[in-house]
């Protein structure tokens, strides 16, 4: 680099501050070598030493971090020197650094320590001592920096570094846990103790005489508590603790921590920190207590120590409750609710009841819960933990032994009633504008709260039902009166009523579902379920009558219908379908009061309501989607599907299913729901072998097809119009739904005869006209992909039938039509226009290219792949009779796929799946076509297969391995001069099911492939190197699949394998080289120069041993 320091500082300032995109791009281009070339490490250090600009310091620090991360094979000496440099830099300049530079420097130091942690295990104490010196320097500033370093170091060791395998991460994490974590935990507690005592002890020695010691103390306390929390949050045993769930079980702290955990001073210290500080320090202290409450049972020496430990937690939380200390702060409040919930997660009710002070504690928790429920606006995100606590307490009552009272009888009914009352009151508060948010709008939080509610409600179920009835009956009566209200009536009161009924219906649905999980499930409770269900069915009877029919557009009404659908779903799971209890007391209640004698009649009410929703809520996609999902659930079961066919409402739906009867089909927002609708109807339709009914069902769809074809024939411009376009989109979504339901050969042949040949022309015409419009091509290709998918062997034609060949020709025509148009109109490249820029484009541009082009390409590739692998076409026919359908289809899809930059292929999961599935079929069954590609295309495909081996998706990695195995085994066979398939056991180069292309004998394919590989001799050695890197250094979930191509490559490239062995052996630490060489010898022990199944299995077993020994 020739730039002066001043020029570099200016470029860094532009890079971080300029709003001009071109200026920033120029600065990034000039500075890029600093962060990509490891030779620039000394220059980065020089910039740090000399630069005055904080942005230059930030750039140099970030570049060093990236270089050390991206180059894991950096010499250990260089890492050690960089670590010492960072320590010295922070020690001498930390006071003068900008905060963002200081953070980046600490991150760099932590990354350097982590990457070199396994270089020299004997140096761990020295490394920690280097950082510990910060805590011994005069002045609180250095002490604060030292704590920040330790905090970042623990977090760094606890998370996987980009580019490293999970196995490598666990090695480092376990070593750090063993050698350093406890020491840092002690440092955190000792520092915290010193600060809470007023700065005495070790911390006092770090302060200068006369120095103002108050300014940094809050920050010091915060960092000490954070370090404590990070130590307790460490992934001790590789379980990847997920804080998104509260069912985490226990925290597996090592036995060496027992003394500190059992020490009363630890718990008391954190309680003291909470009481004497404000957030975030106080809330962080509560988080520490949450984790301490979850430590494993076996950590304690005996039950005595564990019970004493529980007593301290109970008394500590009880004291906070009695004094209401700090609970006015929302962060404190939230963590305190989590702490209460965790107490029951890790301890049995019998253990809690046995603690002295339990009665005071449970009373305090009950009062705290009641207050929280009443303060629903302030505590909405924390109520879940309290409800979970009470739910788990109630669940444990049947297992409670002894005479000590649990006191739950006294408090649970009050909590249940308060929850219900507070939710009903929230509706009024929202309507009056007294609340910032409506709890009904947050569906995830709503379901979380309803999940715990059944245990509370069914604890004293008769009392709960009586209370609910007092709320339901007046509300339903008032709602019924509104049905007779004149048009134009004031709806303010009705909106509040609908909101209250929404809550009540949700609660009833949750309570009924609770019969599946709650232990109290006798006949009396079933009768009470019927009592509640009757009232909801009573409400449903009046929802679509009178004035209520004018309310479908109101949000409050739509939420009420969502609640009723939720109730139907919950009631169905318990009392409808294959597991339904025909003699249940529920139906006794429903029969006596409403004439609903059994679950068939309930299903009729359900389907009637679903039908009404689909007709009335055309503009509300949420209600439509929920209604269709419920209908689909009902149709999934064989018996429940048969029951549905006995209902007049369902048969009416099968006879009248067009947009004329279901207006939601015309709403654009419901376009995707059309597929669900017709898939469900198709499932019901195909349950019975009735061709007449099928043709009657398809008549309206056929009429639409004929109309669209007529439009195309008479006026292509009209066919391009919006009306025809939207009709085509809906048509293909409908047909895809029907096709997905045709799971049997009988059903599929009915559909095939309906589509081909009379209506396949419309599909071709639509592709021809709209090939550049993803709105049409996406549903079209999805329908075709479903149509050619041979699931459950449904595409089984008669031996004399040519339908399979004709079907493939149609698929090929569609691929060629789409592909030619796409290749004629390539997407404009991003950035400078090269492939790298296209792959590294902005997120917005990349997303646009996916929607406009990549999605269409992967759909077309998926369709051709399914047709190629469907086992219903003899592909030799095409070459034999000079038909170009196969050749053209393969050629255009290969060209389309290679349009997508490899980085983008790997970035989009659906693209990657279709891309590599096609390549696997291409290599397995159409080797000559692949080997006939030009050099650039051939090398690009092999390189993409090599890249796919590293995919985190095991299915993709395995597909790439299988494709490479075919190529390598074919080349090995050709080099052995064996024209037969002997010696290729376990490998089917030309699988009968996939149909090798006729006329391209395996010998011809071998010859072409061998010529390609001989012309590019580095291709296979590079792939072999990649495979060894994956097996040795990465997580390998599909080792069996990877072992197959490894053996083929080793046998076919023995010279390259010998060189690779030497390189890997020399790269190992000197002390391990002999072991590595011995491991390689064992790898090929008793492995012959053949690819029989037995030989492959022996190599796979040897590879398992090799991997284990190499990683030891």
XYZ file of C-alpha atoms in Angstrom, residues 875-877 879-880 928 996-1002 1004:
14
model
C -35.603 -41.884 -21.953
C -33.936 -44.060 -24.584
C -36.958 -43.471 -26.789
C -32.603 -40.478 -28.734
C -33.781 -43.505 -30.670
C -23.196 -38.143 -21.430
C -30.081 -43.686 -18.664
C -30.415 -41.699 -21.842
C -30.754 -44.060 -24.748
C -27.929 -44.220 -27.199
C -25.379 -42.847 -24.717
C -23.945 -46.071 -23.466
C -22.105 -46.038 -20.200
C -19.474 -43.395 -24.165
